[in-house]
mmCIF file of C-alpha atoms and ligand atoms in Angstrom:
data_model
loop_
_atom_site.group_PDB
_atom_site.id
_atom_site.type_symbol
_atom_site.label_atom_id
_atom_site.label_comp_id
_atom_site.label_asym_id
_atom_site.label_seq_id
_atom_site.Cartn_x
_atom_site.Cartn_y
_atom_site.Cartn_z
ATOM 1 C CA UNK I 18 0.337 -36.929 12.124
ATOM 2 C CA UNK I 19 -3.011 -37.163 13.987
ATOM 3 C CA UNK I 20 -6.069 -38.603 14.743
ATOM 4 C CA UNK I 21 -9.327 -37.484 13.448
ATOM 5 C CA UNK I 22 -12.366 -37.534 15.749
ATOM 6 C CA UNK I 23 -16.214 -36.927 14.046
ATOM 7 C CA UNK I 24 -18.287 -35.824 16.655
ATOM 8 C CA UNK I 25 -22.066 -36.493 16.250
ATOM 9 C CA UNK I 26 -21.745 -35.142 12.803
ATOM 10 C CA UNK I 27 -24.326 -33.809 10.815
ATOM 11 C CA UNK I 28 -25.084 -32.686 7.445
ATOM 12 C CA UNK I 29 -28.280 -31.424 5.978
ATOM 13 C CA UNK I 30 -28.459 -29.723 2.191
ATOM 14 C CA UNK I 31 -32.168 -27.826 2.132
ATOM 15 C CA UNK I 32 -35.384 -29.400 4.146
ATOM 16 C CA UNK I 33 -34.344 -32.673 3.112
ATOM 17 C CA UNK I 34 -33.666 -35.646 5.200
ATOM 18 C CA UNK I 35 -29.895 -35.252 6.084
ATOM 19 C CA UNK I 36 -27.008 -36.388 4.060
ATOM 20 C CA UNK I 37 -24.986 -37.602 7.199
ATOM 21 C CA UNK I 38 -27.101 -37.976 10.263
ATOM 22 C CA UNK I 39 -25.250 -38.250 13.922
ATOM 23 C CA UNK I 40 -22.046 -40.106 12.535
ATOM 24 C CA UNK I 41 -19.584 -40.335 15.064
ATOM 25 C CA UNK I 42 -15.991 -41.920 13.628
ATOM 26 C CA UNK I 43 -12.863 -41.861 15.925
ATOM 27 C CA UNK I 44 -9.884 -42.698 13.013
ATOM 28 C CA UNK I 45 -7.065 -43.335 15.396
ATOM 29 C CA UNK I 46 -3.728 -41.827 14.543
ATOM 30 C CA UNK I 47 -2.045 -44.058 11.782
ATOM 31 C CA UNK I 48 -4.987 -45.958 11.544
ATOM 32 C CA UNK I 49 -6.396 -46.757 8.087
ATOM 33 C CA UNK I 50 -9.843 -46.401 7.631
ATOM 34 C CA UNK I 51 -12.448 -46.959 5.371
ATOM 35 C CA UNK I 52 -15.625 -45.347 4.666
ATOM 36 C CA UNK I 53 -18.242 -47.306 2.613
ATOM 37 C CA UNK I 54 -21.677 -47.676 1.416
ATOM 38 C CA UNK I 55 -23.688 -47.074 -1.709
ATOM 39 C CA UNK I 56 -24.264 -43.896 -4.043
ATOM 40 C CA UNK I 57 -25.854 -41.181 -1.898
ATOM 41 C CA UNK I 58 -25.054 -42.237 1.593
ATOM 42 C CA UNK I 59 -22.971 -39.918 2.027
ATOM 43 C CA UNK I 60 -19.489 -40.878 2.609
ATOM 44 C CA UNK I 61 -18.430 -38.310 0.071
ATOM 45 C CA UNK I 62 -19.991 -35.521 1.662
ATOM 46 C CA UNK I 63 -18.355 -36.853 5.147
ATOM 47 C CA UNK I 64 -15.020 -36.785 3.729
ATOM 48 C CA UNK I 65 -15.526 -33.090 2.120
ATOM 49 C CA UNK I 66 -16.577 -32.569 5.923
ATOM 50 C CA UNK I 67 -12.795 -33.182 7.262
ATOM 51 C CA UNK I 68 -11.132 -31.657 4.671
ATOM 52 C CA UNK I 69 -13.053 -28.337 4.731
ATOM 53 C CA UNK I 70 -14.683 -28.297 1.484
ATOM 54 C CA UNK I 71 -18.194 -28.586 2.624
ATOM 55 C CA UNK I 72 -19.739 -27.039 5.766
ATOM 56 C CA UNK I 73 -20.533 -28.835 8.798
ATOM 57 C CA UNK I 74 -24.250 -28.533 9.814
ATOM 58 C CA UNK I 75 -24.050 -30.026 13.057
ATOM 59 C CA UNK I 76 -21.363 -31.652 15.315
ATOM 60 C CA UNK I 77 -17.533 -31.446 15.981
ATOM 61 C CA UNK I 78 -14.284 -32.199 13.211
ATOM 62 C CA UNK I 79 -11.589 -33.005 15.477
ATOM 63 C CA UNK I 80 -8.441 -33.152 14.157
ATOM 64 C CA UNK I 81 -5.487 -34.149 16.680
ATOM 65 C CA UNK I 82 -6.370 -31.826 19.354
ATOM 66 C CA UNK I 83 -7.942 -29.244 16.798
ATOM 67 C CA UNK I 84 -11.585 -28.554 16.512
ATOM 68 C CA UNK I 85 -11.357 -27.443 12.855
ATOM 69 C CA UNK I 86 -15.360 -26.814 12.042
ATOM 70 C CA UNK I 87 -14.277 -23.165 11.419
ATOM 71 C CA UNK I 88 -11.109 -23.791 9.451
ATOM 72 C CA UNK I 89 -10.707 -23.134 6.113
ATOM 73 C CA UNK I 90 -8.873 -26.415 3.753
ATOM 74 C CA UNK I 91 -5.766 -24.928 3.721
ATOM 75 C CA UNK I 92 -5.632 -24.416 7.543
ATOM 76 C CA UNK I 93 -6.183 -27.948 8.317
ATOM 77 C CA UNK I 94 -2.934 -29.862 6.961
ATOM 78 C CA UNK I 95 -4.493 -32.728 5.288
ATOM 79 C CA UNK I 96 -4.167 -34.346 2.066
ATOM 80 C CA UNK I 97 -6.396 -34.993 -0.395
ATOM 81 C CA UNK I 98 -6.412 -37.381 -3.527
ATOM 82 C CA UNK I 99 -9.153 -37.103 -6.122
ATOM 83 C CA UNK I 100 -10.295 -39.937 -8.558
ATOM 84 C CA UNK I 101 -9.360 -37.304 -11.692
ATOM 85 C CA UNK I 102 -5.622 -36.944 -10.039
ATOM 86 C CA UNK I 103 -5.554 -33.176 -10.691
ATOM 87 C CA UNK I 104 -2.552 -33.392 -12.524
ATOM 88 C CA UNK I 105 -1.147 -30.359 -14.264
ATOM 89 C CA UNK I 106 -0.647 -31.596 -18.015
ATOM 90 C CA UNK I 107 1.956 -29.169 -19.007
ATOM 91 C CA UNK I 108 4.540 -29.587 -15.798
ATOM 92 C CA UNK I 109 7.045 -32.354 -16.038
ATOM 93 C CA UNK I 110 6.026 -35.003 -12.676
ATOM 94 C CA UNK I 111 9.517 -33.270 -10.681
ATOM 95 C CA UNK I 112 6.825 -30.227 -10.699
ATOM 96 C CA UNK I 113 3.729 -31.474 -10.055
ATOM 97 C CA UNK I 114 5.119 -33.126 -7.464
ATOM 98 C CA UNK I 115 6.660 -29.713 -5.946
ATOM 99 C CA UNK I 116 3.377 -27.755 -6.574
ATOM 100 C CA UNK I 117 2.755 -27.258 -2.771
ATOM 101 C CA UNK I 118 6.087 -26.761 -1.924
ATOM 102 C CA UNK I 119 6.323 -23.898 -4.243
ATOM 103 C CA UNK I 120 2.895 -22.224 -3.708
ATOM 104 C CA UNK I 121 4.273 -22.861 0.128
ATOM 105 C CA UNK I 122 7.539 -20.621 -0.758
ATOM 106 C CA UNK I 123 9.965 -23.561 0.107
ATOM 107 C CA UNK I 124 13.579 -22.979 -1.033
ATOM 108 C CA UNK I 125 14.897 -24.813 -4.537
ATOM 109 C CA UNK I 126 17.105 -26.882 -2.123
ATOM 110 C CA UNK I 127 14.311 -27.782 -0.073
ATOM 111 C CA UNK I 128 11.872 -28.669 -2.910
ATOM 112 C CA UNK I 129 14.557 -30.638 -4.038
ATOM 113 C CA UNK I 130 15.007 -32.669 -1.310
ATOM 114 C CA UNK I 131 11.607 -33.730 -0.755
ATOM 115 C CA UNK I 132 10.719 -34.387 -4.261
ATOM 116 C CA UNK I 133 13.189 -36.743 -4.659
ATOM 117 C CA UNK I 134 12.721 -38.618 -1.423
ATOM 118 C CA UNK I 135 9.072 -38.679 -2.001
ATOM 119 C CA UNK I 136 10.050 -40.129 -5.797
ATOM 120 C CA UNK I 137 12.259 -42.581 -4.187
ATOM 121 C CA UNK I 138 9.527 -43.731 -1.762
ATOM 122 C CA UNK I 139 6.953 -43.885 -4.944
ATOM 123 C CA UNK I 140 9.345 -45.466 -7.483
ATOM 124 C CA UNK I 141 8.815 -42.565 -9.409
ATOM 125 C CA UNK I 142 12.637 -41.386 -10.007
ATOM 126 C CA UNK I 143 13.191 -42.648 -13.462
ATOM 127 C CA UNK I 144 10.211 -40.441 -14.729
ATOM 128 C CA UNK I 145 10.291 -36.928 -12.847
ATOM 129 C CA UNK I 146 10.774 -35.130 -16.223
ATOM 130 C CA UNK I 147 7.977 -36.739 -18.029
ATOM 131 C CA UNK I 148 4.725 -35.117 -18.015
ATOM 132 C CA UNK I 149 1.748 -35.872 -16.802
ATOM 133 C CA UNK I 150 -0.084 -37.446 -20.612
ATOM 134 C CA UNK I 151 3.255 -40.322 -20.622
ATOM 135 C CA UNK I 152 2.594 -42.019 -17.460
ATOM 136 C CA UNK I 153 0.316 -45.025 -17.086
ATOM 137 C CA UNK I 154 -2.830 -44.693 -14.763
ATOM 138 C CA UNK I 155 -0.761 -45.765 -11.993
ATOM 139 C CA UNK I 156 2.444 -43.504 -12.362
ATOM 140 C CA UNK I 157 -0.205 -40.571 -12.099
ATOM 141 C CA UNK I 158 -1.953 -41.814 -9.272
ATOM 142 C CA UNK I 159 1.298 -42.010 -7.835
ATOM 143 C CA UNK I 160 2.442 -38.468 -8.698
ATOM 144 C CA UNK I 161 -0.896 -37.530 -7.405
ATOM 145 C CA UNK I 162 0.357 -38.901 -4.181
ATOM 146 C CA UNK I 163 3.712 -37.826 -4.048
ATOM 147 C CA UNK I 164 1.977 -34.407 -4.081
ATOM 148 C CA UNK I 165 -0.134 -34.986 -0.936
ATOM 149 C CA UNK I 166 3.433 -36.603 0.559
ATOM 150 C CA UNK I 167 5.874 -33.889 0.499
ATOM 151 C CA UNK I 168 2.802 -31.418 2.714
ATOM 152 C CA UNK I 169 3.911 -33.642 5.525
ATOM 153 C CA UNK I 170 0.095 -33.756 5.842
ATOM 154 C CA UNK I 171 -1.482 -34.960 8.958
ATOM 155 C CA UNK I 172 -3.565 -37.137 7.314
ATOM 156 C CA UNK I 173 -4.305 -38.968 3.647
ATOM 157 C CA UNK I 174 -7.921 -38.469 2.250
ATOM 158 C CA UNK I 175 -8.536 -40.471 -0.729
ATOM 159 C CA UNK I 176 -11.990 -40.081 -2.691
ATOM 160 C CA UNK I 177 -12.672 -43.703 -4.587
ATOM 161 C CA UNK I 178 -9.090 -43.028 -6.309
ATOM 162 C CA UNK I 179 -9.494 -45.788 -8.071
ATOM 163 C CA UNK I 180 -12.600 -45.932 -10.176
ATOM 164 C CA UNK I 181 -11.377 -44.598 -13.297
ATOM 165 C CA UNK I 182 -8.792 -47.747 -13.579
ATOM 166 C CA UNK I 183 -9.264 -50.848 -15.318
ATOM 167 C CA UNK I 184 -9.398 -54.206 -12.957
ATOM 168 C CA UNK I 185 -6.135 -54.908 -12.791
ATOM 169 C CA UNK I 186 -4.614 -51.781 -12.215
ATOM 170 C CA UNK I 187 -6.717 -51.699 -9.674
ATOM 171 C CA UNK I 188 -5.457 -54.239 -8.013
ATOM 172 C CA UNK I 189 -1.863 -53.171 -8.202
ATOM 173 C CA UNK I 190 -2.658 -49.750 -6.921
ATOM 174 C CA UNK I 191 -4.921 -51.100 -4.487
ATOM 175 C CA UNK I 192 -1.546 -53.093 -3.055
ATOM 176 C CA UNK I 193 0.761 -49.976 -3.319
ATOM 177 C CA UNK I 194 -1.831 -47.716 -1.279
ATOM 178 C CA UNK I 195 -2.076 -50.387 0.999
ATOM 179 C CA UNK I 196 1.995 -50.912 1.245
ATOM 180 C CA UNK I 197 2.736 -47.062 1.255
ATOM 181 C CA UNK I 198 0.402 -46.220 3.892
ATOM 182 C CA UNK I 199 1.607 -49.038 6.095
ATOM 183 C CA UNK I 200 5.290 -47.537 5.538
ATOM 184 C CA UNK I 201 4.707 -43.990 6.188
ATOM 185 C CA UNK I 202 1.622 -44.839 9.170
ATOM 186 C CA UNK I 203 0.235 -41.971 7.914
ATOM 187 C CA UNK I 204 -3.805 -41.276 9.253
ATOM 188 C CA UNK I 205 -5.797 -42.552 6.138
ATOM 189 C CA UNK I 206 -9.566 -42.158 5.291
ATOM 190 C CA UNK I 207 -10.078 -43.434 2.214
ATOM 191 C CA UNK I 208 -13.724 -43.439 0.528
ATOM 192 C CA UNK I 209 -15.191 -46.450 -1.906
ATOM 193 C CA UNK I 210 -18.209 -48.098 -2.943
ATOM 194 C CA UNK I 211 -16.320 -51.078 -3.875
ATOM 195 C CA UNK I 212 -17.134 -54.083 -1.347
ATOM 196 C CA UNK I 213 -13.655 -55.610 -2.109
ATOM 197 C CA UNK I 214 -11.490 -52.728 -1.721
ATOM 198 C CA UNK I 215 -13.080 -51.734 1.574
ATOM 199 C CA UNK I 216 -12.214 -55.554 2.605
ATOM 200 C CA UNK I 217 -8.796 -55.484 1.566
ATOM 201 C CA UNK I 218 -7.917 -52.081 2.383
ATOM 202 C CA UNK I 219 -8.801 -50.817 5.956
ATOM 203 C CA UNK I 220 -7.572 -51.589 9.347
ATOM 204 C CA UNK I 221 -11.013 -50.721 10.099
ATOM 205 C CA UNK I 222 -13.740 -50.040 7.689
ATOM 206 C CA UNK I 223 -17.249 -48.117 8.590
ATOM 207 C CA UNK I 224 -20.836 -48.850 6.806
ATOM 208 C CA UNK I 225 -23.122 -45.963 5.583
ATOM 209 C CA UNK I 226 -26.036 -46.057 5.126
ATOM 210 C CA UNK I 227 -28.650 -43.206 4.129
ATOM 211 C CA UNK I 228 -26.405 -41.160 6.276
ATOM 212 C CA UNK I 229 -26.431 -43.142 9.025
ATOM 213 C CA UNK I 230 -23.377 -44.960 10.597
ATOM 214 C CA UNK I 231 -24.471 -48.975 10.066
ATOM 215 C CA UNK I 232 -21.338 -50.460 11.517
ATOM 216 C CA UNK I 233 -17.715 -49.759 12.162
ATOM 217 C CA UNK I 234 -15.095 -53.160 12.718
ATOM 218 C CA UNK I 235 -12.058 -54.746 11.420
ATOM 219 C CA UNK I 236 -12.682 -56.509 7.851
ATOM 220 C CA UNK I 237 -12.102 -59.502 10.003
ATOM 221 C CA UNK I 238 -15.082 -58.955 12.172
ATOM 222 C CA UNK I 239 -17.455 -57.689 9.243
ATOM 223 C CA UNK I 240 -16.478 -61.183 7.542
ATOM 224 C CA UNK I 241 -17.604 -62.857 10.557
ATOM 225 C CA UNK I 242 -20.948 -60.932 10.629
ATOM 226 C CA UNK I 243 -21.981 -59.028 7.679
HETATM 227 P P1 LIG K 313 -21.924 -40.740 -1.767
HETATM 228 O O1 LIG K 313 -20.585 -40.109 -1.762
HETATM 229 O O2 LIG K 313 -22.070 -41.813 -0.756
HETATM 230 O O3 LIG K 313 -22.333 -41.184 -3.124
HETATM 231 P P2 LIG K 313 -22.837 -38.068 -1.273
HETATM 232 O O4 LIG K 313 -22.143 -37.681 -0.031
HETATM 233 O O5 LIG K 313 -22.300 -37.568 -2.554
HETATM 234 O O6 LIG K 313 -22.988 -39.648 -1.319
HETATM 235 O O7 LIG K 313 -24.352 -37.636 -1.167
HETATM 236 C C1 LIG K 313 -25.175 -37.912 -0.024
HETATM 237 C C2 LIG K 313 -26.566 -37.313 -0.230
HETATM 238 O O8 LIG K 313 -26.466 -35.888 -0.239
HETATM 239 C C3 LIG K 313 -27.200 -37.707 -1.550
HETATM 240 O O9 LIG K 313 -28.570 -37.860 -1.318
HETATM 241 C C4 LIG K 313 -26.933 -36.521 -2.427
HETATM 242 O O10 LIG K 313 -27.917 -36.399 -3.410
HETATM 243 C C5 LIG K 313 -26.954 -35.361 -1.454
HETATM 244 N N1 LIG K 313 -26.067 -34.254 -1.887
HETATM 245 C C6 LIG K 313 -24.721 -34.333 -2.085
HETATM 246 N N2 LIG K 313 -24.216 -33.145 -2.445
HETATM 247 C C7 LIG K 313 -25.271 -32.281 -2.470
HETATM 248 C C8 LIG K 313 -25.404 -30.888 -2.763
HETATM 249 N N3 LIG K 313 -24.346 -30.124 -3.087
HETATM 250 N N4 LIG K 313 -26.657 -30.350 -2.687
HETATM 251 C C9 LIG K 313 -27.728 -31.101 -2.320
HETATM 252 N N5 LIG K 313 -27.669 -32.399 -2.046
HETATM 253 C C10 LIG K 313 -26.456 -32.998 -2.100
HETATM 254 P P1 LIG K 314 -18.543 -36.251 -6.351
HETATM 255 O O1 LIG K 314 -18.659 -36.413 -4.867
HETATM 256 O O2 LIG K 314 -19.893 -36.197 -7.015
HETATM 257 O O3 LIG K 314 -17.589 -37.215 -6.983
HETATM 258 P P2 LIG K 314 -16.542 -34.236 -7.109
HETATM 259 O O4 LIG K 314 -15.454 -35.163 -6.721
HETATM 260 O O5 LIG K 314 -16.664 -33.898 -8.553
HETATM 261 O O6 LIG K 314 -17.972 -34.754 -6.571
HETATM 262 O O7 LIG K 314 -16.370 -32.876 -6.332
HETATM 263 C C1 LIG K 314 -16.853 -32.736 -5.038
HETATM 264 C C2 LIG K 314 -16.593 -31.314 -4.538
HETATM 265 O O8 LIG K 314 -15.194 -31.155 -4.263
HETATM 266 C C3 LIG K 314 -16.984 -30.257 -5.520
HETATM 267 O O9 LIG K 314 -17.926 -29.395 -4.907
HETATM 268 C C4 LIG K 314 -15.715 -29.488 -5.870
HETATM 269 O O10 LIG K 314 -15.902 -28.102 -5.689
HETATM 270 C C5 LIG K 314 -14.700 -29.980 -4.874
HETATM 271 N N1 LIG K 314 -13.446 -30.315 -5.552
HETATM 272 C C6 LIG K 314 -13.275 -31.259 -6.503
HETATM 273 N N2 LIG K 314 -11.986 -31.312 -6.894
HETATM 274 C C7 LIG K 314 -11.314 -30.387 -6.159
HETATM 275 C C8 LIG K 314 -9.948 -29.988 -6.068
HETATM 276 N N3 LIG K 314 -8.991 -30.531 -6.820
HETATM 277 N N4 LIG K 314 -9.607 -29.016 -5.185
HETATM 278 C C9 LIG K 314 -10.577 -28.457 -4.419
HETATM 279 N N5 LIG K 314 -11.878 -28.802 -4.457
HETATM 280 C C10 LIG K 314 -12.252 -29.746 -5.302
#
């Protein structure tokens, strides 16, 4: 586990006015934080930023005691969840789960091991040789995080995971997130332009705007003044 520190972060694509502009974030270690605004203000391309798929313009990625500007995604131990899962449709949910494991050259035993505590952990037991096209929404946004689990990732990223679910799936998965992160106080920075999930979710939540950083406080405090 670790903390991630954004450093006067900056982001510009072309001539244009930047995409992120000075954001400095400290996301303590365990902490759960969320990163909203509307469409375009950037809090996708500040979360591509930590994990290493975009280039960093300006400003330091610190990750535990890591700068990682220079690192490629796979160098920096982190975990990301997409809204589309990323799900392989012809492996049974016992191998999606063990993708990285594998690709990682982990022994059967070992794979083993992890895949079924991670299971355990997600309530997905009963279904690890299903594939991916039988499972509700939710059992395959949980496989999609049992995958991200058994990396023993620093950190969770999570890019609006939940916007292809109807309302009250939603709301369930919203909980389990919530519950799971708690339970494994795993580093979380989780991206939405949903007003209610950024309420509900976060320890802490932070505002963007047009690239700038509007706020950053406990839902509590944003309640108090919005
Ligand atoms: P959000 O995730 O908040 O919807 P994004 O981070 O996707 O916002 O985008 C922030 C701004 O950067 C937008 O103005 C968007 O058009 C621009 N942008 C994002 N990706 C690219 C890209 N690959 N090339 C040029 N501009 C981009
Ligand atoms: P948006 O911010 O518009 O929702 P996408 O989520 O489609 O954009 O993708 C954002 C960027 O992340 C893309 O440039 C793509 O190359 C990269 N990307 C998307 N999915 C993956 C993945 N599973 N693994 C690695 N990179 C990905």
């Amino acid at each position: 586990m670790a903390g991630i520190n954004m450093r006067h972060i900056v982001k510009k694509y072309g001539d244009g006015f930047p995409a992120v502009n000075d954001v400095s974030i400290d996301v303590a270690d365990g902490e759960f934080m969320i990163l909203v605004g509307p469409s375009g203000c950037g809090k996708s391309t500040l979360l591509r930023m930590i994990v290493g798929l975009e280039d960093i313009s300006g400003g330091d990625m610190i990750i535990g005691d890591r700068k990682v500007n220079d690192l490629a995604p796979r160098d920096r131990n982190l975990a990301m969840v997409f809204q589309n899962y990323a799900l392989y449709p012809h492996l049974t949910v016992f191998e999606n789960i063990a993708f990285p494991l594998r690709l990682a050259g982990a022994s059967d035993s070992e794979v083993n091991t992890k895949v079924r505590e991670a299971s355990k952990t997600l309530e997905l037991d009963e279904h690890l040789d299903r594939k991916p096209g039988n499972l509700s929404g939710g059992q395959r946004q949980r496989v999609a995080m049992g995958r991200a689990i058994v990396r023993d990732a620093d950190a969770f990223l999570f890019d609006e995971p939940l916007s292809n679910l109807d309302a009250k799936l939603r709301g369930q998965m919203r909980t389990e997130i919530s519950r799971l992160q708690k339970r494994l106080g795993i580093t979380t920075v989780y991206v939405t332009h949903d007003q209610t999930e950024a309420m509900t979710l976060g320890d802490r939540v932070a505002v963007l705007k047009r690239g700038v950083l509007q706020q950053l406080a406990s839902p509590r405090q944003l309640y108090a003044n919005p």
